[in-house]
Coordinates of C-alpha atoms in Angstrom, one line a residue:
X1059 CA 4.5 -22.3 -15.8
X1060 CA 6.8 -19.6 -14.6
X1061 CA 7.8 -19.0 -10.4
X1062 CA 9.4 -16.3 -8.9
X1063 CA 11.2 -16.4 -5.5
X1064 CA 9.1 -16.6 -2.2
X1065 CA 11.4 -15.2 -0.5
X1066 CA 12.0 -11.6 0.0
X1067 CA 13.9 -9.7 -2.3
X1068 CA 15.9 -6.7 -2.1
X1069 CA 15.7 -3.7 -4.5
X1070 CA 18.6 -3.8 -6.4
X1071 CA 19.4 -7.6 -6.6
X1072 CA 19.5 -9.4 -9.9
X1073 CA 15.7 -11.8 -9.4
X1074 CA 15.8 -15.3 -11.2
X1075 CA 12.3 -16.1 -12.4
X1076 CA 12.2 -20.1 -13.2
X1077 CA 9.7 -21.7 -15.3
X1078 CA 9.0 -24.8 -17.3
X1079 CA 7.3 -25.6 -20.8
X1080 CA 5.7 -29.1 -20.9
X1081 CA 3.2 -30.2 -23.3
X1082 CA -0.2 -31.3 -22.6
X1083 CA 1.0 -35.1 -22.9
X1084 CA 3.0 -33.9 -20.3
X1085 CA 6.3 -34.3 -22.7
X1086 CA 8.8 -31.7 -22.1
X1087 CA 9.5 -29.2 -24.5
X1088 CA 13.2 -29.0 -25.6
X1089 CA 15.0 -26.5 -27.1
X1090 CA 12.1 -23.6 -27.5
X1091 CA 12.6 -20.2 -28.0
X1092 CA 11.5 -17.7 -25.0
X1093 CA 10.7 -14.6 -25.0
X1094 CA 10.4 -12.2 -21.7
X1095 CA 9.4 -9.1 -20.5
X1096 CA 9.3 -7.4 -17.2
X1097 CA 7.5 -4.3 -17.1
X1098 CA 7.8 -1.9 -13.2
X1099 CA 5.0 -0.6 -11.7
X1100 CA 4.5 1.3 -8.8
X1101 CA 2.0 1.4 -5.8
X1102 CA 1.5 1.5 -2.3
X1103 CA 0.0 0.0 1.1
X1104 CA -3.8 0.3 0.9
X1105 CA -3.7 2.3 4.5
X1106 CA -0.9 4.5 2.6
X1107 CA -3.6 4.9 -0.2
X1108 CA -6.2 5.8 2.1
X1109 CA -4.4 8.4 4.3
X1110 CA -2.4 9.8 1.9
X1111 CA -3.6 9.9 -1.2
X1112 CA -2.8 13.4 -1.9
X1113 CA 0.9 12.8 -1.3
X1114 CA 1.6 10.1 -3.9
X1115 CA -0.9 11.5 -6.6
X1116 CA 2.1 13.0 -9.1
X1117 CA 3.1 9.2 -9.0
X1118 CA 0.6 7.1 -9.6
X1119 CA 0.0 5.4 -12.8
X1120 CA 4.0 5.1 -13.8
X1121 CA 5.1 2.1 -15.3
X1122 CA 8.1 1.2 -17.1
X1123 CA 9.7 -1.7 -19.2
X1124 CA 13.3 -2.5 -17.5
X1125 CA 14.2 -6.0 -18.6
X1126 CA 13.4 -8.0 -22.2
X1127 CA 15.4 -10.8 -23.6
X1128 CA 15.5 -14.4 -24.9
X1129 CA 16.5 -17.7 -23.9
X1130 CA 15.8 -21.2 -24.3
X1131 CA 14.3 -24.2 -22.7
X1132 CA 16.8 -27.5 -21.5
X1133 CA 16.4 -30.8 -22.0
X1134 CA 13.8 -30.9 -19.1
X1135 CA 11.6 -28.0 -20.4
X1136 CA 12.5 -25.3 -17.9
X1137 CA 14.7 -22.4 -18.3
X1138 CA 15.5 -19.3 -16.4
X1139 CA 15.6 -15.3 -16.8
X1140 CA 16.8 -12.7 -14.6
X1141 CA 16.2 -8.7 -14.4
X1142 CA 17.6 -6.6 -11.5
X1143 CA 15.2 -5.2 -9.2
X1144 CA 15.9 -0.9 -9.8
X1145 CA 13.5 1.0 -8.2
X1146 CA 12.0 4.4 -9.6
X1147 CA 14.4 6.8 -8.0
X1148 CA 12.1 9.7 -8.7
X1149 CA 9.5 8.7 -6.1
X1150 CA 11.7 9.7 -2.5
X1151 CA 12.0 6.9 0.0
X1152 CA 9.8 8.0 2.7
X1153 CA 6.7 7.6 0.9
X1154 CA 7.0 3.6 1.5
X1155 CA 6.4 2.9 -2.7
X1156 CA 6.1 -0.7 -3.3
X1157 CA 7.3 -1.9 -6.9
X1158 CA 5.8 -4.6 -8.9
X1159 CA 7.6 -6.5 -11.4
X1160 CA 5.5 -7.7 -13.5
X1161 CA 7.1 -11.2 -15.7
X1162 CA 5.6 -12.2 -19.5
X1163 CA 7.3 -15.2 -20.8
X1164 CA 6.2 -16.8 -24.1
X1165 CA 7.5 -20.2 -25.6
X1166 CA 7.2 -21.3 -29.1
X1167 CA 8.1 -24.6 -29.8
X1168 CA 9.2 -26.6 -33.2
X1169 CA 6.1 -26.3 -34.8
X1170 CA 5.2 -22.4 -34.3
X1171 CA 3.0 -22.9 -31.7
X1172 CA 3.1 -20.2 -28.5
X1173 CA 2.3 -20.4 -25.1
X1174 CA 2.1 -17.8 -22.5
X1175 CA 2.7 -17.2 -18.6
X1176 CA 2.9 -14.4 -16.3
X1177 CA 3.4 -13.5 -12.7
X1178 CA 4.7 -10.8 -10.7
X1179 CA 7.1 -9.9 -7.6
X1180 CA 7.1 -7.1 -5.2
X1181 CA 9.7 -5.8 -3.9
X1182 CA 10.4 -2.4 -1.6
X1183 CA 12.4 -0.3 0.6
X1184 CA 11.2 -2.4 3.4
X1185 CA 10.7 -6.2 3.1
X1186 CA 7.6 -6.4 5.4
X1187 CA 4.2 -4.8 5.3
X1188 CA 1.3 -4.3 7.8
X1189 CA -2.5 -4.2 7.1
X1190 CA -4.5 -2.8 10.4
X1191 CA -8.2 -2.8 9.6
X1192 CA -11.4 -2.8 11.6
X1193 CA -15.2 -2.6 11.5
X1194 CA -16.5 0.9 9.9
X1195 CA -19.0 1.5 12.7
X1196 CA -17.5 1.8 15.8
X1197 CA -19.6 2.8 19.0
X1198 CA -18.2 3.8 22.9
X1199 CA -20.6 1.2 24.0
X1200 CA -18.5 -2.3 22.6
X1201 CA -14.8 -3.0 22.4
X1202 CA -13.1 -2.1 19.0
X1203 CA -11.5 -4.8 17.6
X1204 CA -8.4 -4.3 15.6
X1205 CA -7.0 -6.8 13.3
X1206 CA -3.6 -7.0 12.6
X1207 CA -1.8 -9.1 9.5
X1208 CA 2.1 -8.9 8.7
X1209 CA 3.0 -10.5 5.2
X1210 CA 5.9 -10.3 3.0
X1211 CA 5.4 -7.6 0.0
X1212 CA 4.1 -10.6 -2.0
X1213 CA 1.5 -11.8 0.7
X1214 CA 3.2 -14.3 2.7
X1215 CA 2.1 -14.3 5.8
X1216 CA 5.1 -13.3 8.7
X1217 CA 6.0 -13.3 12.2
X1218 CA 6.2 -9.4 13.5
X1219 CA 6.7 -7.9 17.2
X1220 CA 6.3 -4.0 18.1
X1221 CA 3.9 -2.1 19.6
X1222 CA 0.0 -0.8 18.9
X1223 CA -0.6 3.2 19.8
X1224 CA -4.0 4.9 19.8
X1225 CA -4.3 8.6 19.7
X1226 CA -7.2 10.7 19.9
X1227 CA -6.9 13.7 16.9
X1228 CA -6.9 17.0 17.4
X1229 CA -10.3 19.0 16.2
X1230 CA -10.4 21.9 14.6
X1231 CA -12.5 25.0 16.3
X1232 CA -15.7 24.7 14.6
X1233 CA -16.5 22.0 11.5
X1234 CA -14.8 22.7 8.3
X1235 CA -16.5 22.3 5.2
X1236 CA -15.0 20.4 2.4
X1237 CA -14.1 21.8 -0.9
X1238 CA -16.7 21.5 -3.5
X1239 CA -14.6 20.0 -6.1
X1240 CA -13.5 16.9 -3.5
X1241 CA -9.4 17.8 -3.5
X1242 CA -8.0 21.3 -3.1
X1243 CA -5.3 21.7 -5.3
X1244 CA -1.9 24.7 -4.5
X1245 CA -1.3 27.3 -7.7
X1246 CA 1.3 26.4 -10.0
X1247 CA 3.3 29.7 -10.4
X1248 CA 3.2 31.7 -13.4
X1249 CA 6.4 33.0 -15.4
X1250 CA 6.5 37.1 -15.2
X1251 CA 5.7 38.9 -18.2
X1252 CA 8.3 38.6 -20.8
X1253 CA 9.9 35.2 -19.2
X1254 CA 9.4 32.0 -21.2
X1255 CA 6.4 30.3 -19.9
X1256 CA 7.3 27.4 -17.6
X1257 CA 7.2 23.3 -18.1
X1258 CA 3.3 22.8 -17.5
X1259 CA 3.1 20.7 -14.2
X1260 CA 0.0 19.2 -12.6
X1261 CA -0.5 21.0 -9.3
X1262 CA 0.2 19.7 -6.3
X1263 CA -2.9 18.5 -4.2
X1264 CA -3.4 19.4 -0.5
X1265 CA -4.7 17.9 2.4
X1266 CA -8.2 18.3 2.9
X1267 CA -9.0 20.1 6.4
X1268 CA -12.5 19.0 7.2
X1269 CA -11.2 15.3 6.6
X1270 CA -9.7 14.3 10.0
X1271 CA -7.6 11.6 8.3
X1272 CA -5.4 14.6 7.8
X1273 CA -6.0 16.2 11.8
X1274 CA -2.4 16.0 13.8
X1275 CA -1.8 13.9 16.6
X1276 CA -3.4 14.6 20.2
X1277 CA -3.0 12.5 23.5
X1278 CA -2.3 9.2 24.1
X1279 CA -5.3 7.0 24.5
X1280 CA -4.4 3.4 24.4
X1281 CA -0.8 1.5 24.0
X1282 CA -0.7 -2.7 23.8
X1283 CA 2.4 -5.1 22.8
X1284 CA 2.2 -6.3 18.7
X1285 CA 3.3 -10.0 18.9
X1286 CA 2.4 -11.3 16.0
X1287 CA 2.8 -15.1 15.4
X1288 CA 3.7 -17.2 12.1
X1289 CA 0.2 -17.3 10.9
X1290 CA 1.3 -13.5 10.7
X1291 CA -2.2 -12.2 12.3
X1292 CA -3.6 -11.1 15.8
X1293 CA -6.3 -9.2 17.0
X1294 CA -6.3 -6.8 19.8
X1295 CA -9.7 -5.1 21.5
X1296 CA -9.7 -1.6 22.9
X1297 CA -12.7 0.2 24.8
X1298 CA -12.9 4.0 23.2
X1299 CA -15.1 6.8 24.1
X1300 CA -17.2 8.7 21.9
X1301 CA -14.2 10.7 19.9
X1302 CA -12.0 10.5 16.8
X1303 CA -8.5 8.2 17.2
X1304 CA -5.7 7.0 15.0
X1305 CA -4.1 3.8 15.4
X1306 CA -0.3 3.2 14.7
X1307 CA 1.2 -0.2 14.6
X1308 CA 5.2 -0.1 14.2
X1309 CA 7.6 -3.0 14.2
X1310 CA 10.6 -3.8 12.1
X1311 CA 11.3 -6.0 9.2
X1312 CA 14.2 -8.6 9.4
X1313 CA 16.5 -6.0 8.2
X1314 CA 15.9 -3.3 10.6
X1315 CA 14.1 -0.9 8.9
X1316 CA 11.0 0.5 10.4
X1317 CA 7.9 -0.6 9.2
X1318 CA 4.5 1.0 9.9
X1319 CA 0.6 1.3 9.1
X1320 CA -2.2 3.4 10.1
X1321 CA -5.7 3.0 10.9
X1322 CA -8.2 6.1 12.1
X1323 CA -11.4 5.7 14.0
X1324 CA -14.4 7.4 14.6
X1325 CA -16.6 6.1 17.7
X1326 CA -19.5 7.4 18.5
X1327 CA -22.3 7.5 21.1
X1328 CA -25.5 5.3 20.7
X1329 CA -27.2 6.9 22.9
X1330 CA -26.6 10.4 22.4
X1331 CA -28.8 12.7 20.4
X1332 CA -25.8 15.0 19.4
X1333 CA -22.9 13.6 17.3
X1334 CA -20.6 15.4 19.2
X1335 CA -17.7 15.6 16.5
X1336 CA -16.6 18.3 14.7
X1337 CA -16.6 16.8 11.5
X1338 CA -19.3 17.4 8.4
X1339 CA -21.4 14.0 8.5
X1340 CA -21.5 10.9 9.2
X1341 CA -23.1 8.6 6.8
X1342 CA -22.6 4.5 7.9
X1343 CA -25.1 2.4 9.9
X1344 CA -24.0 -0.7 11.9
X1345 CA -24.2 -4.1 10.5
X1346 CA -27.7 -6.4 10.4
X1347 CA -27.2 -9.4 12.1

């Protein structure tokens, strides 16, 4: 069995990643040959994935080998291995990438025999993470309730203070259509006549404009205090009228850096017989109870 550390890790610090080899009589295993591997990969907060999608596209999908090696098991079957924490330095800092270490270790003992373990570590620009979630169908008629969990890149539940915003979003004129291929995509530039064709690229992808995820900012509708406690969730209820909001939680992690997550809403009227929004459809029900 192999364990990484529970607590959090900074990019760029050597990780040690303990394990031990016992046999099934529960014998350690002395002296065996081990073999490891830790392999990067990249990826991001789900509300991240959500909202932003066509931000991080170019990046998704890398993964990189940064750390091999061997070493040995002790007298009491366990041994150790250590890889430094780089990140991927061609994804910029602001787009909040996570990286996942991902640890192989396999142990042959005496007689030839191999047995494998793996686990992984997270580790980011920012130690903390927020998830902000909240019932798909949403109506002016009942409080919204917002859940709120802070955890440790690798799940751990923690404490967090900072403050919950709603804002409504600002519509667009009439309703915009969507494209008919699902993502609009900008023109990668051609070389002029003559000029050695350029590296092929993949083109960038743009927002979509009828998807209000992407609308800016409008008024303030609703502030309240995040105080989260160590069971590292809290829920917060908010009375909306019919309208499309965003919800920003902010707070910090224990390093100071700013830590964020987003969560947009779209409440609408029961009793109307218009929808009253200025967005394509709406396809949800509400839940059978």
């Amino acid at each position: 069995d192999i364990e990484v550390p529970k607590e959090s890790v900074r990019l760029g610090d050597t990780v040690t990643v303990t394990g031990k080899a016992i046999a099934y009589t529960g014998a350690p295993i002395q002296g065996a040959r081990v073999r490891y591997r830790v392999v990067r990969q990249v990826r991001w907060p789900d509300w991240f994935m959500f909202c932003y999608a066509w931000r991080i596209a170019p990046f998704l999908g890398s993964s990189q080998e940064i750390a091999n090696g061997w070493t040995e098991t002790k007298d009491d079957g366990s041994f150790e291995c250590q890889f430094v924490a780089r990140p991927d330095r061609s994804i910029p800092e602001s787009e909040d990438p996570i990286f996942t270490y991902s640890i192989t270790v396999d142990v042959t003992d005496g007689t030839g025999e191999t047995r494998s373990d793996d686990s992984n570590v997270s580790v980011g620009y920012k130690s903390m993470q927020i998830e902000l979630s909240a019932d798909d169908w949403q109506t002016q008629e009942r409080d919204v309730q917002l859940r709120i969990r802070s955890s440790t890149l690798n799940g751990e539940p923690t404490p967090s203070k900072g403050s919950v915003r709603i804002y409504s979003l600002r519509e667009p004129d009439k309703v915009l259509r969507p494209d008919i291929l699902g993502q609009r995509f900008s023109r990668t530039p051609r070389a002029p006549r003559g000029q050695a064709a350029r590296r092929i690229t993949p083109p960038a992808i743009e927002p979509d404009p009828s998807d209000f995820k992407n609308w800016a900012l409008g008024e303030q509708a609703a502030t309240m205090d995040l105080d989260i406690a160590e069971s590292g969730t809290q829920q917060v209820a908010v009375r909306l009228k019919r309208g499309l909001y965003r919800c920003i939680v902010e707070s910090q992690d224990r390093f100071g850096k700013p830590v964020k997550s987003e969560l947009n809403l779209r409440i609408l009227d029961e009793n109307s017989k218009t929808l009253g929004l200025r967005i394509p459809f709406v396809f949800a029900t509400p839940n059978a109870h």
